CSV table of C-alpha atoms and ligand atoms in Angstrom, one decimal:
chain,number,residue,atom,x,y,z
A,1,MET,CA,128.8,10.4,117.4
A,2,GLU,CA,128.1,8.0,114.6
A,3,ASN,CA,124.3,8.0,115.5
A,4,GLU,CA,124.0,12.0,115.1
A,5,ASN,CA,125.1,11.7,111.5
A,6,ILE,CA,121.7,11.7,109.1
A,7,LEU,CA,123.9,11.3,106.2
A,8,THR,CA,127.4,9.6,105.8
A,9,ILE,CA,129.0,9.5,102.7
A,10,LYS,CA,132.3,7.4,102.4
A,11,ASP,CA,134.6,7.1,99.6
A,12,LEU,CA,132.0,7.8,97.0
A,13,ASP,CA,133.1,7.4,93.2
A,14,VAL,CA,130.9,8.4,90.4
A,15,ARG,CA,132.2,7.8,86.9
A,16,LEU,CA,130.9,8.8,83.4
A,17,PHE,CA,131.4,6.4,80.8
A,18,THR,CA,131.8,8.4,77.7
A,19,ASP,CA,133.8,8.0,74.4
A,20,ARG,CA,136.7,9.7,75.9
A,21,GLY,CA,136.7,7.0,78.7
A,22,GLU,CA,135.7,6.6,82.0
A,23,LEU,CA,135.8,10.1,83.7
A,24,PRO,CA,136.0,10.4,87.5
A,25,VAL,CA,133.0,13.0,88.1
A,26,ILE,CA,133.1,12.4,91.9
A,27,ASP,CA,136.2,11.1,93.1
A,28,ARG,CA,136.7,9.2,96.5
A,29,LEU,CA,134.6,11.8,98.3
A,30,SER,CA,133.6,11.6,102.2
A,31,LEU,CA,131.3,13.7,103.9
A,32,THR,CA,128.9,13.7,106.8
A,33,LEU,CA,125.9,15.7,108.0
A,34,LYS,CA,124.5,15.8,111.3
A,35,ALA,CA,120.9,15.9,111.9
A,36,GLY,CA,119.4,19.4,111.9
A,37,GLU,CA,122.4,20.8,110.4
A,38,THR,CA,123.1,22.4,107.0
A,39,LEU,CA,126.1,21.3,104.9
A,40,GLY,CA,127.1,23.8,102.2
A,41,ILE,CA,128.7,22.6,98.9
A,42,VAL,CA,130.4,25.1,96.9
A,43,GLY,CA,132.5,24.9,93.7
A,44,GLU,CA,132.5,26.5,90.2
A,45,SER,CA,130.2,25.3,87.6
A,46,GLY,CA,131.2,21.9,86.5
A,47,CYS,CA,132.8,20.8,89.6
A,48,GLY,CA,130.4,17.8,90.3
A,49,LYS,CA,127.9,19.3,92.9
A,50,SER,CA,124.7,18.1,90.9
A,51,MET,CA,126.1,14.8,90.4
A,52,LEU,CA,126.7,14.4,94.0
A,53,ALA,CA,123.0,15.5,94.7
A,54,SER,CA,121.9,13.0,92.0
A,55,ALA,CA,124.1,10.2,93.6
A,56,ILE,CA,122.4,11.0,97.3
A,57,MET,CA,119.0,11.0,95.5
A,58,GLY,CA,119.8,7.7,93.9
A,59,LEU,CA,119.1,9.5,90.5
A,60,ILE,CA,122.6,8.8,88.8
A,61,ALA,CA,121.5,7.9,85.0
A,62,HIS,CA,123.7,6.7,82.1
A,63,PRO,CA,126.7,7.8,81.3
A,64,GLY,CA,126.9,8.2,84.9
A,65,LYS,CA,127.2,5.4,87.6
A,66,VAL,CA,128.4,5.0,90.8
A,67,THR,CA,131.4,3.1,91.0
A,68,GLY,CA,132.3,2.7,94.5
A,69,GLY,CA,131.9,4.0,98.2
A,70,SER,CA,128.7,4.1,100.4
A,71,ILE,CA,126.0,6.7,101.1
A,72,GLN,CA,124.2,6.0,104.3
A,73,PHE,CA,121.0,8.0,105.0
A,74,GLU,CA,119.8,7.3,108.6
A,75,GLY,CA,122.0,4.2,108.7
A,76,GLN,CA,120.6,2.8,105.4
A,77,GLU,CA,122.9,2.3,102.6
A,78,LEU,CA,121.5,3.9,99.6
A,79,VAL,CA,124.3,2.7,96.9
A,80,GLY,CA,122.7,-0.3,95.2
A,81,MET,CA,119.3,0.1,97.1
A,82,LYS,CA,116.3,-1.3,94.9
A,83,LYS,CA,114.6,1.4,92.9
A,84,LYS,CA,111.3,1.0,94.5
A,85,ASP,CA,112.9,1.6,98.1
A,86,LEU,CA,114.8,4.5,96.7
A,87,ARG,CA,111.4,5.8,95.7
A,88,LYS,CA,110.0,5.6,99.0
A,89,ILE,CA,113.0,7.7,100.4
A,90,ARG,CA,112.7,10.5,97.9
A,91,GLY,CA,109.6,12.5,99.1
A,92,THR,CA,109.4,11.5,102.5
A,93,GLY,CA,113.2,10.9,103.8
A,94,ILE,CA,115.1,13.0,101.4
A,95,SER,CA,113.6,15.7,98.9
A,96,MET,CA,115.2,18.3,96.5
A,97,ILE,CA,114.8,21.9,95.1
A,98,PHE,CA,116.3,22.5,92.0
A,99,GLN,CA,117.8,25.7,90.3
A,100,GLU,CA,114.9,26.1,87.6
A,101,PRO,CA,111.5,25.1,89.0
A,102,MET,CA,110.4,24.7,85.6
A,103,THR,CA,112.0,21.5,85.2
A,104,SER,CA,110.6,19.7,88.1
A,105,LEU,CA,106.9,21.4,88.1
A,106,ASN,CA,104.3,20.0,85.9
A,107,PRO,CA,103.7,22.9,83.7
A,108,LEU,CA,100.1,21.9,82.6
A,109,MET,CA,98.7,21.2,86.2
A,110,THR,CA,97.8,23.7,88.7
A,111,CYS,CA,100.2,24.3,91.7
A,112,GLY,CA,97.7,23.4,94.2
A,113,ARG,CA,97.0,19.9,92.3
A,114,GLN,CA,100.6,19.2,92.2
A,115,ILE,CA,101.1,19.7,95.9
A,116,VAL,CA,97.8,17.7,96.7
A,117,GLU,CA,99.0,14.8,94.5
A,118,THR,CA,102.5,14.9,96.4
A,119,ILE,CA,100.7,14.4,99.6
A,120,THR,CA,98.3,11.5,98.4
A,121,ALA,CA,101.2,9.6,96.8
A,122,HIS,CA,102.9,9.3,100.1
A,123,GLU,CA,100.2,9.3,102.6
A,124,LYS,CA,96.7,7.9,102.8
A,125,VAL,CA,94.7,10.9,103.7
A,126,SER,CA,91.4,12.4,102.0
A,127,ARG,CA,91.6,14.9,99.3
A,128,ALA,CA,90.0,17.5,101.6
A,129,GLU,CA,92.6,17.1,104.1
A,130,ALA,CA,95.4,17.2,101.3
A,131,LYS,CA,94.0,20.3,100.0
A,132,GLU,CA,93.8,22.0,103.5
A,133,ARG,CA,97.6,21.0,104.0
A,134,ALA,CA,98.4,22.2,100.7
A,135,LEU,CA,96.7,25.4,101.4
A,136,ALA,CA,98.6,25.9,104.9
A,137,MET,CA,101.8,25.0,103.2
A,138,ILE,CA,101.5,27.5,100.3
A,139,ARG,CA,100.8,30.1,103.0
A,140,SER,CA,104.0,29.1,105.1
A,141,VAL,CA,106.1,29.9,102.0
A,142,GLY,CA,105.1,33.4,102.4
A,143,ILE,CA,102.4,33.5,99.5
A,144,SER,CA,99.7,35.7,101.0
A,145,ARG,CA,96.8,34.6,98.7
A,146,PRO,CA,97.3,30.7,98.7
A,147,GLU,CA,93.8,30.1,97.2
A,148,LYS,CA,94.5,32.2,94.0
A,149,VAL,CA,98.0,30.4,93.7
A,150,PHE,CA,96.6,27.3,94.4
A,151,SER,CA,94.5,27.2,91.3
A,152,GLU,CA,97.3,28.6,88.9
A,153,VAL,CA,99.6,26.7,86.5
A,154,PRO,CA,103.5,27.5,87.2
A,155,ALA,CA,103.8,29.6,84.0
A,156,GLN,CA,101.2,32.0,85.4
A,157,LEU,CA,103.7,32.7,88.6
A,158,SER,CA,107.0,34.9,88.8
A,159,GLY,CA,110.4,33.0,89.0
A,160,GLY,CA,110.4,33.7,92.8
A,161,MET,CA,107.0,32.6,93.4
A,162,ARG,CA,107.6,29.5,91.5
A,163,GLN,CA,110.7,28.6,93.5
A,164,ARG,CA,108.3,29.0,96.9
A,165,ILE,CA,105.9,26.4,95.2
A,166,MET,CA,108.8,24.0,94.5
A,167,ILE,CA,109.9,24.8,98.2
A,168,ALA,CA,106.4,24.0,99.3
A,169,MET,CA,106.3,20.8,97.1
A,170,ALA,CA,109.6,19.6,98.5
A,171,LEU,CA,108.6,20.1,102.2
A,172,ILE,CA,105.1,18.9,102.0
A,173,CYS,CA,105.9,15.4,102.9
A,174,ARG,CA,108.2,16.7,105.8
A,175,PRO,CA,111.3,15.2,104.6
A,176,ARG,CA,114.5,14.6,107.1
A,177,LEU,CA,116.7,15.7,104.5
A,178,LEU,CA,116.2,18.7,102.0
A,179,ILE,CA,119.0,19.2,99.4
A,180,CYS,CA,118.8,22.7,97.8
A,181,ASP,CA,120.7,22.7,94.2
A,182,GLU,CA,121.5,26.4,93.6
A,183,PRO,CA,118.0,27.3,94.5
A,184,THR,CA,118.3,31.1,94.1
A,185,THR,CA,120.9,31.3,91.2
A,186,ALA,CA,118.1,32.0,88.6
A,187,LEU,CA,116.6,34.8,90.9
A,188,ASP,CA,117.5,38.5,91.3
A,189,VAL,CA,119.4,39.5,94.4
A,190,THR,CA,116.1,40.6,96.3
A,191,VAL,CA,114.2,37.6,95.7
A,192,GLN,CA,117.1,35.7,96.4
A,193,ALA,CA,117.5,37.1,99.8
A,194,GLN,CA,113.8,36.2,100.4
A,195,ILE,CA,114.1,32.8,99.7
A,196,LEU,CA,117.3,32.0,101.6
A,197,GLY,CA,115.5,33.5,104.4
A,198,LEU,CA,112.5,31.5,103.8
A,199,ILE,CA,114.8,28.3,103.8
A,200,ARG,CA,116.3,29.2,107.1
A,201,ARG,CA,113.1,29.6,108.6
A,202,LEU,CA,111.6,26.5,107.4
A,203,GLN,CA,114.5,24.7,108.5
A,204,LYS,CA,114.3,26.0,112.1
A,205,GLU,CA,110.7,25.2,112.2
A,206,THR,CA,110.8,21.8,110.8
A,207,GLY,CA,114.5,21.1,112.2
A,208,THR,CA,115.1,19.2,108.9
A,209,SER,CA,118.8,18.8,107.7
A,210,VAL,CA,119.9,20.7,104.6
A,211,ILE,CA,122.4,20.2,102.0
A,212,PHE,CA,122.7,23.4,100.3
A,213,ILE,CA,124.7,23.8,96.9
A,214,SER,CA,125.8,26.7,95.3
A,215,HIS,CA,128.7,28.4,93.4
A,216,ASP,CA,128.5,31.3,95.2
A,217,MET,CA,130.5,31.6,98.6
A,218,GLY,CA,128.6,34.5,99.6
A,219,VAL,CA,125.3,32.6,99.5
A,220,ILE,CA,126.9,29.7,101.3
A,221,SER,CA,128.2,32.0,103.9
A,222,GLN,CA,124.5,32.6,104.8
A,223,MET,CA,123.3,29.2,105.0
A,224,ALA,CA,126.1,26.6,105.9
A,225,ASP,CA,127.1,25.1,109.3
A,226,ARG,CA,129.7,23.3,107.6
A,227,VAL,CA,131.2,23.6,104.0
A,228,ALA,CA,132.6,21.3,101.5
A,229,VAL,CA,134.6,22.7,98.9
A,230,MET,CA,134.7,20.9,95.8
A,231,TYR,CA,137.0,21.3,92.8
A,232,ALA,CA,136.7,18.9,89.6
A,233,GLY,CA,135.0,16.1,91.6
A,234,GLN,CA,137.4,16.3,94.5
A,235,LEU,CA,136.7,17.4,98.0
A,236,VAL,CA,139.4,20.2,98.6
A,237,GLU,CA,138.5,21.6,101.8
A,238,TYR,CA,136.1,20.7,104.4
A,239,ALA,CA,135.5,22.4,107.8
A,240,GLU,CA,133.0,24.3,110.0
A,241,GLY,CA,131.5,27.4,108.0
A,242,GLU,CA,133.1,29.8,110.4
A,243,LYS,CA,136.6,28.4,109.7
A,244,ILE,CA,136.0,28.4,105.9
A,245,PHE,CA,134.8,31.9,105.9
A,246,THR,CA,137.5,33.6,108.2
A,247,GLU,CA,140.5,31.4,107.5
A,248,PRO,CA,140.1,29.6,104.2
A,249,LYS,CA,143.0,27.4,103.8
A,250,HIS,CA,143.0,26.0,100.1
A,251,PRO,CA,144.1,28.5,97.3
A,252,TYR,CA,140.9,27.5,95.6
A,253,THR,CA,138.6,28.3,98.8
A,254,GLN,CA,140.7,31.6,99.0
A,255,GLY,CA,140.1,32.5,95.4
A,256,LEU,CA,136.1,31.8,95.9
A,257,GLN,CA,136.1,33.7,99.0
A,258,ALA,CA,137.9,36.7,97.3
A,259,ALA,CA,135.4,36.4,94.4
A,260,ILE,CA,132.2,37.0,96.7
A,261,PRO,CA,130.6,40.3,95.2
A,262,ARG,CA,130.9,43.2,97.2
A,263,LEU,CA,127.9,45.6,97.6
A,264,ASP,CA,127.0,47.3,94.1
A,265,GLU,CA,129.9,45.5,92.4
A,266,GLU,CA,129.0,43.7,89.2
A,267,LYS,CA,131.6,41.1,89.3
A,268,ASP,CA,131.8,37.6,87.4
A,269,THR,CA,132.7,34.9,90.0
A,270,LEU,CA,135.3,33.3,87.5
A,271,LEU,CA,137.2,36.6,87.2
A,272,SER,CA,139.1,36.2,90.6
A,273,ILE,CA,140.7,32.8,90.1
A,274,PRO,CA,142.4,32.9,86.3
A,275,GLY,CA,141.9,29.9,84.2
A,276,SER,CA,138.9,27.4,84.2
A,277,VAL,CA,137.9,24.2,85.8
A,278,PRO,CA,139.6,21.4,83.6
A,279,MET,CA,137.7,18.9,81.5
A,280,LEU,CA,137.3,15.6,83.1
A,281,TYR,CA,139.2,13.9,80.4
A,282,ASP,CA,142.1,16.3,80.6
A,283,LEU,CA,142.9,16.5,84.3
A,284,PRO,CA,146.4,17.6,85.3
A,285,LYS,CA,148.7,15.0,86.3
A,286,GLY,CA,149.5,16.3,90.0
A,287,CYS,CA,147.3,18.9,92.0
A,288,ILE,CA,144.0,19.4,90.0
A,289,PHE,CA,143.9,23.0,91.0
A,290,SER,CA,147.7,23.5,90.3
A,291,PRO,CA,147.4,24.9,86.7
A,292,ARG,CA,145.4,28.1,88.3
A,293,CYS,CA,147.2,28.1,91.6
A,294,THR,CA,149.7,31.1,92.5
A,295,HIS,CA,151.4,28.9,95.2
A,296,ALA,CA,152.0,25.8,92.7
A,297,THR,CA,155.7,24.4,92.8
A,298,GLU,CA,157.1,21.7,90.7
A,299,ARG,CA,155.9,19.0,93.1
A,300,CYS,CA,152.2,20.3,92.7
A,301,GLY,CA,152.6,19.6,89.1
A,302,ASN,CA,153.4,16.2,89.7
A,303,GLU,CA,151.9,14.8,92.5
A,304,ARG,CA,148.3,14.5,93.8
A,305,PRO,CA,148.0,15.9,97.3
A,306,ALA,CA,145.9,14.0,99.9
A,307,LEU,CA,143.3,15.5,102.3
A,308,VAL,CA,145.1,16.3,105.5
A,309,GLU,CA,144.1,17.9,108.6
A,310,ASN,CA,144.9,21.4,109.5
A,311,SER,CA,143.7,23.3,112.8
A,312,GLY,CA,140.0,21.7,112.1
A,313,HIS,CA,140.1,21.8,108.3
A,314,LEU,CA,140.4,19.0,106.1
A,315,VAL,CA,142.6,20.4,103.2
A,316,ARG,CA,144.2,18.7,100.0
A,317,CYS,CA,147.3,21.0,99.6
A,318,PHE,CA,150.8,20.5,100.0
A,319,LEU,CA,151.1,23.8,101.8
A,320,TYR,CA,149.4,22.3,104.9
A,321,GLU,CA,151.3,19.0,105.1
A,322,GLU,CA,153.0,18.4,108.5
A,323,ASN,CA,156.0,17.3,107.2
A,324,PRO,CA,156.6,18.3,103.6
A,325,SER,CA,159.1,16.4,101.7
A,326,LYS,CA,161.9,18.2,99.8
A,327,GLY,CA,160.3,20.5,97.2
A,328,GLY,CA,157.2,21.2,99.5
A,329,THR,CA,156.4,24.7,100.8
A,330,GLN,CA,155.8,25.6,104.6
A,331,ALA,CA,152.5,27.4,104.9
B,401,LIG,N1,125.0,13.4,81.2
B,401,LIG,C1,126.2,13.9,81.2
B,401,LIG,N2,127.1,13.4,80.1
B,401,LIG,C2,128.3,13.8,80.4
B,401,LIG,N3,129.0,14.7,81.1
B,401,LIG,C3,128.3,15.2,82.0
B,401,LIG,C4,126.8,14.7,82.2
B,401,LIG,N4,126.2,15.2,83.4
B,401,LIG,C5,127.1,16.0,83.9
B,401,LIG,N5,128.6,16.0,83.1
B,401,LIG,C6,129.8,16.6,83.5
B,401,LIG,O1,130.1,16.2,84.8
B,401,LIG,C7,130.8,17.3,85.3
B,401,LIG,C8,129.9,17.7,86.6
B,401,LIG,O2,128.9,18.4,86.3
B,401,LIG,P1,127.9,18.8,87.5
B,401,LIG,O3,127.7,17.8,88.6
B,401,LIG,O4,126.5,19.3,86.9
B,401,LIG,O5,128.6,20.2,88.0
B,401,LIG,P2,127.9,21.5,88.8
B,401,LIG,O6,126.6,20.8,89.5
B,401,LIG,O7,129.0,21.4,89.8
B,401,LIG,O8,128.0,22.7,88.0
B,401,LIG,C9,130.9,18.3,84.5
B,401,LIG,O9,132.1,18.2,83.7
B,401,LIG,C10,129.8,17.8,83.4
B,401,LIG,O10,130.2,18.5,82.2
B,402,LIG,MG1,124.6,22.1,89.2
């Protein structure tokens, strides 16, 4: 079993060292990803999803720091790995697509040259061969006139086209793990659907494993085989996608599910769950979700629930305890 996992995260702790103290931005989080599968990570803005992606990429910077736990990629420990070795893994082992391509594309360099340089930085190939591959990659991300886009700078492209170039850059060195951090959040619905379709198609063709991050359960439901729900730095539910979508257990997951915008309905995701994600310097004493939870009891306000297993879900909620002690509620 263990060998099938391309990524194994165990008890990962990441803290922010701030004026307000050491804040637990990722709190003892454990996850696994099987080769070839897509792991969805969902949670509202500020729940630590991008921090988790940065931790996997080895890119946590001050004021953040990995303070505990382990991240194994293909059996290699990434926590504490030398910068030089991490750089080798980024690009050919793990690569990433961000929400806003402009932050990771060079605005002054043509798209073609950026892709060519990504190839030549990692592989010993001639420039002519690299150009050939870059053009083929640009075509495979659904751009019908690759030569034209090859010689354009990112600002000359639409948001959707830029995101396609970003995907081409991320996939050009055939990574075994692709992390997509809200890759379609900045795009309109039609373009979003095209990009999601593109990522699914490329994943099928290349067999790459994917971590797909979104605040939108609707998007996650189109992409993920397994889903991890994060709330304020904690894993609150973890199960197969099918299980999460058809029978969400944690009240937070249920809220995210209910917030999926229906067709033609303009709805702010945050409207369905009252309140907001707590500040890390002001976390509630008991269950972190309890101030927003309609099921909360006195116990929830005082005690932190652990992750427990319940019909194939891991869920952090007293509702699903096998033997709730007095004061707990039966599911
Ligand atoms: N450089 C930073 N300094 C201080 N706080 C940060 C920094 N980066 C992120 N945070 C905080 O860490 C938490 C998680 O952020 P993030 O991982 O970006 O969440 P998400 O991607 O789920 O929206 C948030 O509370 C955010 O304010
Ligand atoms: Mg984010």
